[in-house]
mmCIF file of C-alpha atoms and ligand atoms in Angstrom:
data_model
loop_
_atom_site.group_PDB
_atom_site.id
_atom_site.type_symbol
_atom_site.label_atom_id
_atom_site.label_comp_id
_atom_site.label_asym_id
_atom_site.label_seq_id
_atom_site.Cartn_x
_atom_site.Cartn_y
_atom_site.Cartn_z
ATOM 1 C CA MET A 3 170.065 114.198 202.436
ATOM 2 C CA SER A 4 166.363 114.404 202.763
ATOM 3 C CA ARG A 5 164.357 111.479 204.342
ATOM 4 C CA GLU A 6 161.238 112.598 202.454
ATOM 5 C CA ALA A 7 159.635 109.518 200.857
ATOM 6 C CA VAL A 8 160.677 109.213 197.231
ATOM 7 C CA LEU A 9 158.906 107.773 194.168
ATOM 8 C CA LEU A 10 161.705 106.765 191.858
ATOM 9 C CA VAL A 11 161.097 106.929 188.136
ATOM 10 C CA SER A 12 163.045 104.855 185.553
ATOM 11 C CA VAL A 13 162.187 105.406 181.898
ATOM 12 C CA GLY A 14 164.623 105.233 179.057
ATOM 13 C CA ALA A 15 168.298 106.030 178.909
ATOM 14 C CA SER A 16 168.511 109.600 179.883
ATOM 15 C CA ARG A 17 166.816 111.907 182.440
ATOM 16 C CA ARG A 18 164.894 113.623 179.638
ATOM 17 C CA ASP A 19 163.023 110.447 178.802
ATOM 18 C CA ALA A 20 161.727 110.419 182.432
ATOM 19 C CA GLU A 21 160.823 114.076 182.676
ATOM 20 C CA PRO A 22 157.150 113.944 181.322
ATOM 21 C CA TRP A 23 156.543 111.156 183.745
ATOM 22 C CA ILE A 24 158.192 112.954 186.694
ATOM 23 C CA ALA A 25 156.128 116.107 185.923
ATOM 24 C CA ALA A 26 152.932 114.071 185.600
ATOM 25 C CA LEU A 27 153.435 112.103 188.803
ATOM 26 C CA ALA A 28 154.853 115.072 190.855
ATOM 27 C CA ALA A 29 151.728 117.139 189.974
ATOM 28 C CA ARG A 30 149.469 114.467 191.399
ATOM 29 C CA LEU A 31 151.540 113.391 194.406
ATOM 30 C CA PRO A 32 152.583 116.563 196.287
ATOM 31 C CA GLY A 33 153.518 114.616 199.367
ATOM 32 C CA LEU A 34 156.315 112.666 197.651
ATOM 33 C CA ARG A 35 159.493 113.509 196.145
ATOM 34 C CA VAL A 36 159.557 112.356 192.590
ATOM 35 C CA ALA A 37 163.001 111.687 191.344
ATOM 36 C CA ALA A 38 164.730 109.857 188.357
ATOM 37 C CA LEU A 39 166.789 106.843 188.641
ATOM 38 C CA GLY A 40 170.421 108.407 188.788
ATOM 39 C CA ASP A 41 169.353 111.441 190.770
ATOM 40 C CA ASP A 42 171.011 111.955 194.175
ATOM 41 C CA VAL A 43 168.594 109.824 196.342
ATOM 42 C CA ASP A 44 168.906 108.064 199.586
ATOM 43 C CA PRO A 45 168.120 104.374 198.675
ATOM 44 C CA ALA A 46 166.414 103.972 202.179
ATOM 45 C CA ALA A 47 163.946 106.877 201.313
ATOM 46 C CA VAL A 48 162.597 105.167 198.130
ATOM 47 C CA ARG A 49 159.101 104.055 198.789
ATOM 48 C CA TYR A 50 157.722 103.465 195.315
ATOM 49 C CA VAL A 51 159.141 102.885 191.833
ATOM 50 C CA ALA A 52 157.505 103.630 188.532
ATOM 51 C CA ALA A 53 159.452 102.019 185.717
ATOM 52 C CA TRP A 54 159.573 100.862 182.103
ATOM 53 C CA LYS A 55 162.303 98.558 181.411
ATOM 54 C CA PRO A 56 164.705 99.582 184.296
ATOM 55 C CA PRO A 57 168.228 98.400 183.989
ATOM 56 C CA HIS A 58 168.405 94.899 185.563
ATOM 57 C CA GLY A 59 169.629 95.198 189.172
ATOM 58 C CA ALA A 60 168.660 98.842 189.565
ATOM 59 C CA LEU A 61 165.721 98.090 191.945
ATOM 60 C CA ALA A 62 167.680 95.874 194.298
ATOM 61 C CA ARG A 63 168.802 97.248 197.530
ATOM 62 C CA LEU A 64 165.814 99.603 198.234
ATOM 63 C CA PRO A 65 164.970 98.649 201.761
ATOM 64 C CA SER A 66 161.812 100.678 202.205
ATOM 65 C CA LEU A 67 160.201 99.860 198.819
ATOM 66 C CA ARG A 68 156.511 99.169 199.084
ATOM 67 C CA ALA A 69 155.504 98.646 195.404
ATOM 68 C CA ILE A 70 156.836 98.706 191.919
ATOM 69 C CA PHE A 71 154.549 100.198 189.287
ATOM 70 C CA SER A 72 155.193 98.908 185.613
ATOM 71 C CA LEU A 73 154.512 101.858 183.210
ATOM 72 C CA GLY A 74 153.158 99.414 180.766
ATOM 73 C CA ALA A 75 150.673 96.553 180.863
ATOM 74 C CA GLY A 76 153.370 93.934 180.053
ATOM 75 C CA VAL A 77 155.878 93.159 182.886
ATOM 76 C CA ASP A 78 158.073 90.530 181.106
ATOM 77 C CA HIS A 79 161.031 92.835 181.416
ATOM 78 C CA LEU A 80 160.673 93.271 185.095
ATOM 79 C CA MET A 81 160.022 89.578 185.612
ATOM 80 C CA ALA A 82 163.369 88.926 183.807
ATOM 81 C CA ASP A 83 165.271 90.775 186.379
ATOM 82 C CA ALA A 84 166.804 88.190 188.761
ATOM 83 C CA ALA A 85 167.496 91.038 191.229
ATOM 84 C CA LEU A 86 163.900 92.242 191.525
ATOM 85 C CA PRO A 87 163.347 92.450 195.298
ATOM 86 C CA PRO A 88 161.296 89.291 195.946
ATOM 87 C CA GLY A 89 158.671 90.455 198.628
ATOM 88 C CA VAL A 90 157.768 93.725 196.773
ATOM 89 C CA PRO A 91 154.401 93.618 194.819
ATOM 90 C CA VAL A 92 154.566 94.716 191.116
ATOM 91 C CA ALA A 93 151.408 96.420 189.720
ATOM 92 C CA ARG A 94 150.934 96.761 186.041
ATOM 93 C CA VAL A 95 148.971 99.225 183.848
ATOM 94 C CA VAL A 96 145.254 98.319 183.503
ATOM 95 C CA ASP A 97 143.621 101.626 182.324
ATOM 96 C CA PRO A 98 140.927 102.451 179.887
ATOM 97 C CA ASP A 99 143.099 104.845 177.898
ATOM 98 C CA LEU A 100 145.607 102.144 177.050
ATOM 99 C CA THR A 101 142.965 99.592 176.470
ATOM 100 C CA ALA A 102 141.199 101.878 173.971
ATOM 101 C CA ARG A 103 144.414 102.562 172.158
ATOM 102 C CA MET A 104 145.197 98.929 171.704
ATOM 103 C CA SER A 105 141.669 98.144 170.355
ATOM 104 C CA GLU A 106 142.012 101.068 167.883
ATOM 105 C CA TRP A 107 145.165 99.500 166.632
ATOM 106 C CA VAL A 108 143.703 95.959 166.466
ATOM 107 C CA LEU A 109 140.577 97.160 164.653
ATOM 108 C CA LEU A 110 142.684 99.214 162.128
ATOM 109 C CA HIS A 111 144.983 96.338 161.297
ATOM 110 C CA VAL A 112 142.153 93.627 161.120
ATOM 111 C CA LEU A 113 140.106 95.948 158.793
ATOM 112 C CA LEU A 114 143.234 96.751 156.582
ATOM 113 C CA HIS A 115 143.568 92.947 155.947
ATOM 114 C CA HIS A 116 139.955 92.334 155.639
ATOM 115 C CA ARG A 117 139.448 95.158 153.163
ATOM 116 C CA GLN A 118 142.633 94.151 151.260
ATOM 117 C CA ALA A 119 144.287 97.696 151.680
ATOM 118 C CA GLY A 120 147.577 96.341 150.312
ATOM 119 C CA ARG A 121 146.109 95.244 147.115
ATOM 120 C CA TYR A 122 144.459 98.682 146.585
ATOM 121 C CA ARG A 123 147.576 100.385 147.498
ATOM 122 C CA ARG A 124 149.482 98.349 144.771
ATOM 123 C CA GLN A 125 146.787 99.008 142.290
ATOM 124 C CA GLN A 126 146.912 102.847 142.913
ATOM 125 C CA ARG A 127 150.644 102.818 142.507
ATOM 126 C CA GLU A 128 150.014 101.222 139.064
ATOM 127 C CA SER A 129 147.091 103.568 138.293
ATOM 128 C CA ARG A 130 145.105 100.302 137.664
ATOM 129 C CA TRP A 131 141.400 100.115 138.214
ATOM 130 C CA ALA A 132 140.393 96.572 139.035
ATOM 131 C CA ASP A 133 137.324 96.009 140.957
ATOM 132 C CA ASP A 134 137.127 92.163 140.601
ATOM 133 C CA ALA A 135 138.550 91.132 143.989
ATOM 134 C CA VAL A 136 136.172 89.173 146.224
ATOM 135 C CA GLN A 137 135.046 91.153 149.270
ATOM 136 C CA PRO A 138 133.634 88.918 152.037
ATOM 137 C CA ALA A 139 131.478 90.334 154.561
ATOM 138 C CA ALA A 140 132.923 90.761 158.142
ATOM 139 C CA ARG A 141 130.634 87.980 159.482
ATOM 140 C CA ALA A 142 132.308 85.509 156.966
ATOM 141 C CA VAL A 143 135.821 86.268 158.395
ATOM 142 C CA ARG A 144 136.932 84.444 161.570
ATOM 143 C CA VAL A 145 139.212 86.413 163.919
ATOM 144 C CA GLY A 146 140.925 84.400 166.637
ATOM 145 C CA VAL A 147 142.187 86.594 169.599
ATOM 146 C CA MET A 148 144.986 84.877 171.554
ATOM 147 C CA GLY A 149 144.928 86.174 175.029
ATOM 148 C CA LEU A 150 141.581 87.177 176.550
ATOM 149 C CA GLY A 151 142.686 89.477 179.210
ATOM 150 C CA VAL A 152 141.993 93.170 179.706
ATOM 151 C CA LEU A 153 143.164 93.882 176.092
ATOM 152 C CA GLY A 154 142.029 90.875 174.350
ATOM 153 C CA LEU A 155 138.494 91.043 175.812
ATOM 154 C CA ASP A 156 138.099 94.685 174.830
ATOM 155 C CA ALA A 157 139.436 94.070 171.134
ATOM 156 C CA ALA A 158 137.194 91.006 170.821
ATOM 157 C CA ALA A 159 134.103 92.954 171.849
ATOM 158 C CA LYS A 160 134.978 95.732 169.386
ATOM 159 C CA LEU A 161 135.688 93.324 166.548
ATOM 160 C CA ARG A 162 132.363 91.628 167.246
ATOM 161 C CA MET A 163 130.580 95.005 167.065
ATOM 162 C CA VAL A 164 132.001 95.439 163.581
ATOM 163 C CA GLY A 165 130.511 91.994 162.687
ATOM 164 C CA PHE A 166 133.540 89.614 162.677
ATOM 165 C CA ASP A 167 132.964 86.044 163.762
ATOM 166 C CA VAL A 168 135.334 86.121 166.912
ATOM 167 C CA ALA A 169 136.857 83.560 168.989
ATOM 168 C CA GLY A 170 139.449 83.735 171.831
ATOM 169 C CA TRP A 171 141.981 81.569 173.400
ATOM 170 C CA SER A 172 143.176 81.858 177.072
ATOM 171 C CA ARG A 173 144.345 79.648 179.730
ATOM 172 C CA ALA A 174 140.974 79.234 181.336
ATOM 173 C CA PRO A 175 137.674 79.384 179.287
ATOM 174 C CA LYS A 176 135.714 82.611 179.369
ATOM 175 C CA ASN A 177 131.910 82.934 179.341
ATOM 176 C CA VAL A 178 131.379 85.961 177.240
ATOM 177 C CA PRO A 179 128.188 86.095 175.190
ATOM 178 C CA GLY A 180 128.823 85.994 171.480
ATOM 179 C CA LEU A 181 132.453 85.034 171.864
ATOM 180 C CA ALA A 182 133.516 81.363 171.146
ATOM 181 C CA SER A 183 136.007 80.606 173.931
ATOM 182 C CA PHE A 184 138.798 78.009 173.670
ATOM 183 C CA ALA A 185 141.368 77.319 176.450
ATOM 184 C CA GLY A 186 144.694 75.742 177.086
ATOM 185 C CA PRO A 187 146.743 73.398 175.005
ATOM 186 C CA ASP A 188 143.707 71.251 174.537
ATOM 187 C CA GLY A 189 141.631 73.904 172.968
ATOM 188 C CA LEU A 190 144.433 75.361 170.744
ATOM 189 C CA ASP A 191 143.996 73.082 167.582
ATOM 190 C CA THR A 192 140.230 73.762 167.269
ATOM 191 C CA PHE A 193 140.773 77.481 167.835
ATOM 192 C CA LEU A 194 143.474 77.797 165.191
ATOM 193 C CA ALA A 195 141.584 75.697 162.696
ATOM 194 C CA ARG A 196 138.731 78.278 162.878
ATOM 195 C CA THR A 197 140.967 81.380 162.634
ATOM 196 C CA ASP A 198 141.597 83.407 159.353
ATOM 197 C CA ILE A 199 143.055 86.418 161.252
ATOM 198 C CA LEU A 200 145.070 85.685 164.342
ATOM 199 C CA VAL A 201 145.399 88.674 166.703
ATOM 200 C CA VAL A 202 148.034 87.982 169.493
ATOM 201 C CA LEU A 203 147.624 89.876 172.735
ATOM 202 C CA LEU A 204 149.417 87.337 175.080
ATOM 203 C CA PRO A 205 152.008 88.266 177.712
ATOM 204 C CA LEU A 206 155.503 86.941 177.338
ATOM 205 C CA THR A 207 156.061 84.177 179.935
ATOM 206 C CA PRO A 208 158.002 81.008 179.898
ATOM 207 C CA ASP A 209 154.807 79.225 178.691
ATOM 208 C CA THR A 210 154.133 81.579 175.701
ATOM 209 C CA ALA A 211 157.734 82.255 174.587
ATOM 210 C CA GLY A 212 158.222 81.128 170.879
ATOM 211 C CA LEU A 213 154.559 80.007 170.615
ATOM 212 C CA LEU A 214 154.066 81.764 167.210
ATOM 213 C CA ASP A 215 156.200 79.276 165.106
ATOM 214 C CA ALA A 216 155.707 77.643 161.806
ATOM 215 C CA ALA A 217 154.049 74.626 163.362
ATOM 216 C CA LEU A 218 151.350 76.925 164.818
ATOM 217 C CA PHE A 219 150.879 78.829 161.665
ATOM 218 C CA ARG A 220 150.313 75.580 159.772
ATOM 219 C CA ARG A 221 147.444 74.722 161.915
ATOM 220 C CA LEU A 222 145.493 77.993 160.960
ATOM 221 C CA ALA A 223 142.355 77.820 158.876
ATOM 222 C CA ARG A 224 143.210 77.117 155.084
ATOM 223 C CA ASP A 225 139.648 77.472 153.856
ATOM 224 C CA GLY A 226 139.066 81.190 154.822
ATOM 225 C CA ARG A 227 137.601 83.850 152.531
ATOM 226 C CA LEU A 228 140.929 86.008 152.580
ATOM 227 C CA GLY A 229 142.846 83.449 150.627
ATOM 228 C CA GLY A 230 145.195 82.573 153.543
ATOM 229 C CA PRO A 231 145.644 83.188 157.162
ATOM 230 C CA VAL A 232 146.919 86.545 158.535
ATOM 231 C CA LEU A 233 149.005 87.069 161.750
ATOM 232 C CA ILE A 234 148.618 90.254 163.805
ATOM 233 C CA ASN A 235 150.914 90.444 166.880
ATOM 234 C CA ALA A 236 150.975 93.287 169.443
ATOM 235 C CA GLY A 237 151.818 90.986 172.461
ATOM 236 C CA ARG A 238 155.490 90.694 172.665
ATOM 237 C CA GLY A 239 158.305 89.874 170.211
ATOM 238 C CA GLY A 240 159.526 86.988 172.185
ATOM 239 C CA LEU A 241 156.195 85.192 171.367
ATOM 240 C CA GLN A 242 157.226 84.925 167.763
ATOM 241 C CA ARG A 243 159.872 83.212 165.529
ATOM 242 C CA GLU A 244 160.661 85.806 162.911
ATOM 243 C CA SER A 245 162.535 83.451 160.662
ATOM 244 C CA ASP A 246 159.336 81.141 160.618
ATOM 245 C CA ILE A 247 157.075 84.089 159.886
ATOM 246 C CA LEU A 248 159.188 85.019 156.865
ATOM 247 C CA ARG A 249 159.369 81.325 155.733
ATOM 248 C CA CYS A 250 155.605 80.948 156.062
ATOM 249 C CA LEU A 251 154.772 84.108 154.205
ATOM 250 C CA ASP A 252 157.079 82.857 151.407
ATOM 251 C CA ASP A 253 155.609 79.437 151.164
ATOM 252 C CA GLY A 254 152.034 80.552 151.420
ATOM 253 C CA THR A 255 151.372 79.210 154.911
ATOM 254 C CA LEU A 256 150.696 82.816 155.889
ATOM 255 C CA LEU A 257 149.137 85.369 153.637
ATOM 256 C CA ALA A 258 150.386 88.528 155.415
ATOM 257 C CA ALA A 259 151.507 89.712 158.921
ATOM 258 C CA THR A 260 151.195 92.952 160.882
ATOM 259 C CA LEU A 261 153.767 93.174 163.712
ATOM 260 C CA ASP A 262 154.108 95.849 166.386
ATOM 261 C CA VAL A 263 156.704 93.925 168.534
ATOM 262 C CA PHE A 264 159.930 92.017 167.651
ATOM 263 C CA GLU A 265 162.377 89.615 169.001
ATOM 264 C CA ARG A 266 164.848 92.478 169.338
ATOM 265 C CA GLU A 267 163.631 96.031 169.527
ATOM 266 C CA PRO A 268 164.254 98.266 167.735
ATOM 267 C CA LEU A 269 164.031 95.938 164.795
ATOM 268 C CA ASP A 270 167.391 95.777 163.093
ATOM 269 C CA ARG A 271 167.616 97.801 159.755
ATOM 270 C CA ALA A 272 168.977 94.639 158.101
ATOM 271 C CA SER A 273 165.889 92.583 158.964
ATOM 272 C CA PRO A 274 164.134 91.247 155.865
ATOM 273 C CA LEU A 275 160.819 91.995 157.537
ATOM 274 C CA TRP A 276 161.114 95.625 156.716
ATOM 275 C CA ARG A 277 161.118 95.003 152.958
ATOM 276 C CA HIS A 278 158.686 92.074 152.841
ATOM 277 C CA PRO A 279 155.770 93.148 150.705
ATOM 278 C CA ALA A 280 153.270 91.139 152.886
ATOM 279 C CA VAL A 281 154.498 92.604 156.243
ATOM 280 C CA THR A 282 153.317 95.718 157.911
ATOM 281 C CA ILE A 283 155.452 97.080 160.677
ATOM 282 C CA THR A 284 154.571 99.505 163.434
ATOM 283 C CA PRO A 285 157.362 100.481 166.147
ATOM 284 C CA HIS A 286 155.942 98.912 169.284
ATOM 285 C CA ASN A 287 153.338 101.679 169.615
ATOM 286 C CA ALA A 288 150.070 99.875 169.339
ATOM 287 C CA ALA A 289 149.110 101.127 172.773
ATOM 288 C CA LEU A 290 151.384 103.854 174.369
ATOM 289 C CA SER A 291 151.235 104.517 177.954
ATOM 290 C CA ASP A 292 150.040 108.195 178.120
ATOM 291 C CA PRO A 293 151.843 109.888 181.051
ATOM 292 C CA ASP A 294 148.684 111.863 182.212
ATOM 293 C CA ALA A 295 146.444 108.842 181.982
ATOM 294 C CA ILE A 296 148.969 106.505 183.726
ATOM 295 C CA ALA A 297 150.094 109.076 186.320
ATOM 296 C CA ASN A 298 146.391 109.239 187.382
ATOM 297 C CA LEU A 299 146.365 105.458 187.859
ATOM 298 C CA ILE A 300 149.627 105.376 189.760
ATOM 299 C CA ALA A 301 148.731 108.270 191.947
ATOM 300 C CA GLY A 302 145.391 106.615 192.796
ATOM 301 C CA GLN A 303 147.135 103.393 193.625
ATOM 302 C CA ILE A 304 149.765 105.163 195.878
ATOM 303 C CA GLU A 305 147.006 107.126 197.784
ATOM 304 C CA GLY A 306 145.147 103.965 198.246
ATOM 305 C CA VAL A 307 148.196 102.109 199.655
ATOM 306 C CA GLU A 308 148.914 105.058 201.889
ATOM 307 C CA ARG A 309 145.403 104.752 203.141
ATOM 308 C CA GLY A 310 145.950 100.941 203.975
ATOM 309 C CA GLU A 311 143.988 99.737 200.906
ATOM 310 C CA GLU A 312 145.026 96.733 198.775
ATOM 311 C CA LEU A 313 147.220 97.445 195.724
ATOM 312 C CA ARG A 314 145.336 96.637 192.582
ATOM 313 C CA HIS A 315 146.391 94.886 189.384
ATOM 314 C CA VAL A 316 149.191 93.006 191.074
ATOM 315 C CA VAL A 317 151.231 90.768 188.952
ATOM 316 C CA ASP A 318 151.446 87.081 189.816
ATOM 317 C CA ARG A 319 155.199 86.639 189.870
ATOM 318 C CA GLY A 320 154.844 82.814 189.843
ATOM 319 C CA ARG A 321 152.993 82.694 186.508
ATOM 320 C CA GLY A 322 154.820 85.815 185.025
ATOM 321 C CA PHE A 323 152.085 88.241 184.084
HETATM 322 P P1 LIG B 426 146.136 90.252 180.926
HETATM 323 O O1 LIG B 426 147.107 89.796 181.931
HETATM 324 O O2 LIG B 426 144.959 91.011 181.246
HETATM 325 O O3 LIG B 426 145.764 88.963 179.870
HETATM 326 C C1 LIG B 426 146.553 88.068 179.479
HETATM 327 C C2 LIG B 426 145.813 86.889 178.770
HETATM 328 O O4 LIG B 426 146.730 86.050 178.330
HETATM 329 C C3 LIG B 426 144.846 86.295 179.630
HETATM 330 O O5 LIG B 426 143.637 86.025 178.998
HETATM 331 C C4 LIG B 426 145.494 84.979 179.947
HETATM 332 O O6 LIG B 426 144.572 83.764 180.155
HETATM 333 C C5 LIG B 426 146.328 84.686 178.683
HETATM 334 N N1 LIG B 426 147.291 83.817 178.834
HETATM 335 C C6 LIG B 426 148.522 83.963 179.535
HETATM 336 N N2 LIG B 426 149.334 82.900 179.323
HETATM 337 C C7 LIG B 426 148.547 81.967 178.656
HETATM 338 C C8 LIG B 426 148.939 80.724 178.182
HETATM 339 N N3 LIG B 426 150.024 80.044 178.493
HETATM 340 N N4 LIG B 426 148.037 80.096 177.398
HETATM 341 C C9 LIG B 426 146.979 80.760 177.036
HETATM 342 N N5 LIG B 426 146.543 81.967 177.414
HETATM 343 C C10 LIG B 426 147.426 82.633 178.196
HETATM 344 O O7 LIG B 426 147.095 91.205 179.980
HETATM 345 P P2 LIG B 426 146.743 92.387 179.084
HETATM 346 O O8 LIG B 426 145.479 92.025 178.226
HETATM 347 O O9 LIG B 426 146.584 93.621 179.767
HETATM 348 O O10 LIG B 426 147.972 92.541 178.112
HETATM 349 C C11 LIG B 426 148.478 91.508 177.257
HETATM 350 C C12 LIG B 426 149.851 91.889 176.793
HETATM 351 O O11 LIG B 426 149.754 92.795 175.746
HETATM 352 C C13 LIG B 426 150.828 92.435 177.763
HETATM 353 O O12 LIG B 426 151.346 91.481 178.503
HETATM 354 C C14 LIG B 426 151.889 92.971 176.853
HETATM 355 O O13 LIG B 426 152.930 91.968 176.441
HETATM 356 C C15 LIG B 426 151.118 93.379 175.547
HETATM 357 N N6 LIG B 426 151.060 94.766 175.405
HETATM 358 C C16 LIG B 426 151.443 95.364 174.235
HETATM 359 C C17 LIG B 426 151.466 96.735 174.023
HETATM 360 C C18 LIG B 426 151.867 97.289 172.717
HETATM 361 O O14 LIG B 426 151.915 98.496 172.595
HETATM 362 N N7 LIG B 426 152.332 96.385 171.736
HETATM 363 C C19 LIG B 426 150.792 97.571 174.896
HETATM 364 C C20 LIG B 426 150.176 96.931 176.094
HETATM 365 C C21 LIG B 426 150.337 95.651 176.223
HETATM 366 P P3 LIG B 426 143.615 83.879 181.365
HETATM 367 O O15 LIG B 426 142.677 84.922 181.320
HETATM 368 O O16 LIG B 426 142.962 82.422 181.269
HETATM 369 O O17 LIG B 426 144.549 83.901 182.730
HETATM 370 C C1 LIG B 427 153.010 97.718 177.430
HETATM 371 C C2 LIG B 427 153.719 98.016 176.120
HETATM 372 O O1 LIG B 427 153.151 96.495 177.924
HETATM 373 O O2 LIG B 427 153.567 99.418 175.817
HETATM 374 O O3 LIG B 427 152.261 98.504 178.007
HETATM 375 O O4 LIG B 427 154.227 97.326 175.477
#
């Protein structure tokens, strides 16, 4: 068996799922053997892993492992693996391609709610010309972005460019011109009370799990120009309580919701979310990781490590993101 250093790729259930990643990485890293989890590989030869939701336990017992690359920006699945090798750094995706995709999705769905796309789709189905709906200006609509990291800050900047009145919430306050910043549990009430459209781009951690519940939705602004608060979540499904979302849509606490992520994925066909008239669903593809773009990032990281440079975008395993 070859002792050539190996980059092990784990994506999806079958080797075919990993193949675009293997091809993209192998083309950029000719000095490494790029193999799929399940291939005939000497565990002692594995120097790097690139993975999206690998089976828990699969990355244990790789004695030469130098770094694990998440193929997404979120690392909650990796962090939940009790057998993840403790001393090995985990780097996540921070890449302009993925960031731009997420901001596109956020802008699209904020604008669909702002311009009342659901109302006009209904009217069209009924061949009904009704032009009496109030259409507030973007500056009169308050968007609150939960999570002001790489993705939240870019989305907030682009929302401001369109003209929305944007605030953000994070652990520590941010000093960004034109962005009202709220932080920590103490800042949450004020942030929610001035939010008409809540955009969630938080990571899933022990501190954020289940945060999006009925108690939080009740603290959103009731005096907005859209007729009720709107929830848009592309963070993680574990942040939300789906039964609370449905209850709050039905009792008027929420006007509408757009969800890209779910407590269980894929979303069960029996979930009432599919059929709720005020819910828009996308299948966890707000910001896909493009193999070519992300292979460039990982190849650059590996080349840097091999030259003795510091790994970038390393996850703080203590805080979980
Ligand atoms: P970052 O790590 O850059 O940012 C995370 C942000 O969340 C930071 O601003 C951080 O605050 C804030 N935060 C974390 N914990 C708390 C807390 N307890 N209270 C308040 N704020 C908190 O992550 P990204 O922006 O790159 O990505 C965010 C998430 O988006 C990912 O973790 C992933 O789950 C999700 N995602 C979803 C995708 C999809 O297609 N649906 C695609 C890509 C990512 P502070 O800055 O103060 O530390
Ligand atoms: C990610 C995702 O975290 O696609 O990158 O969800």
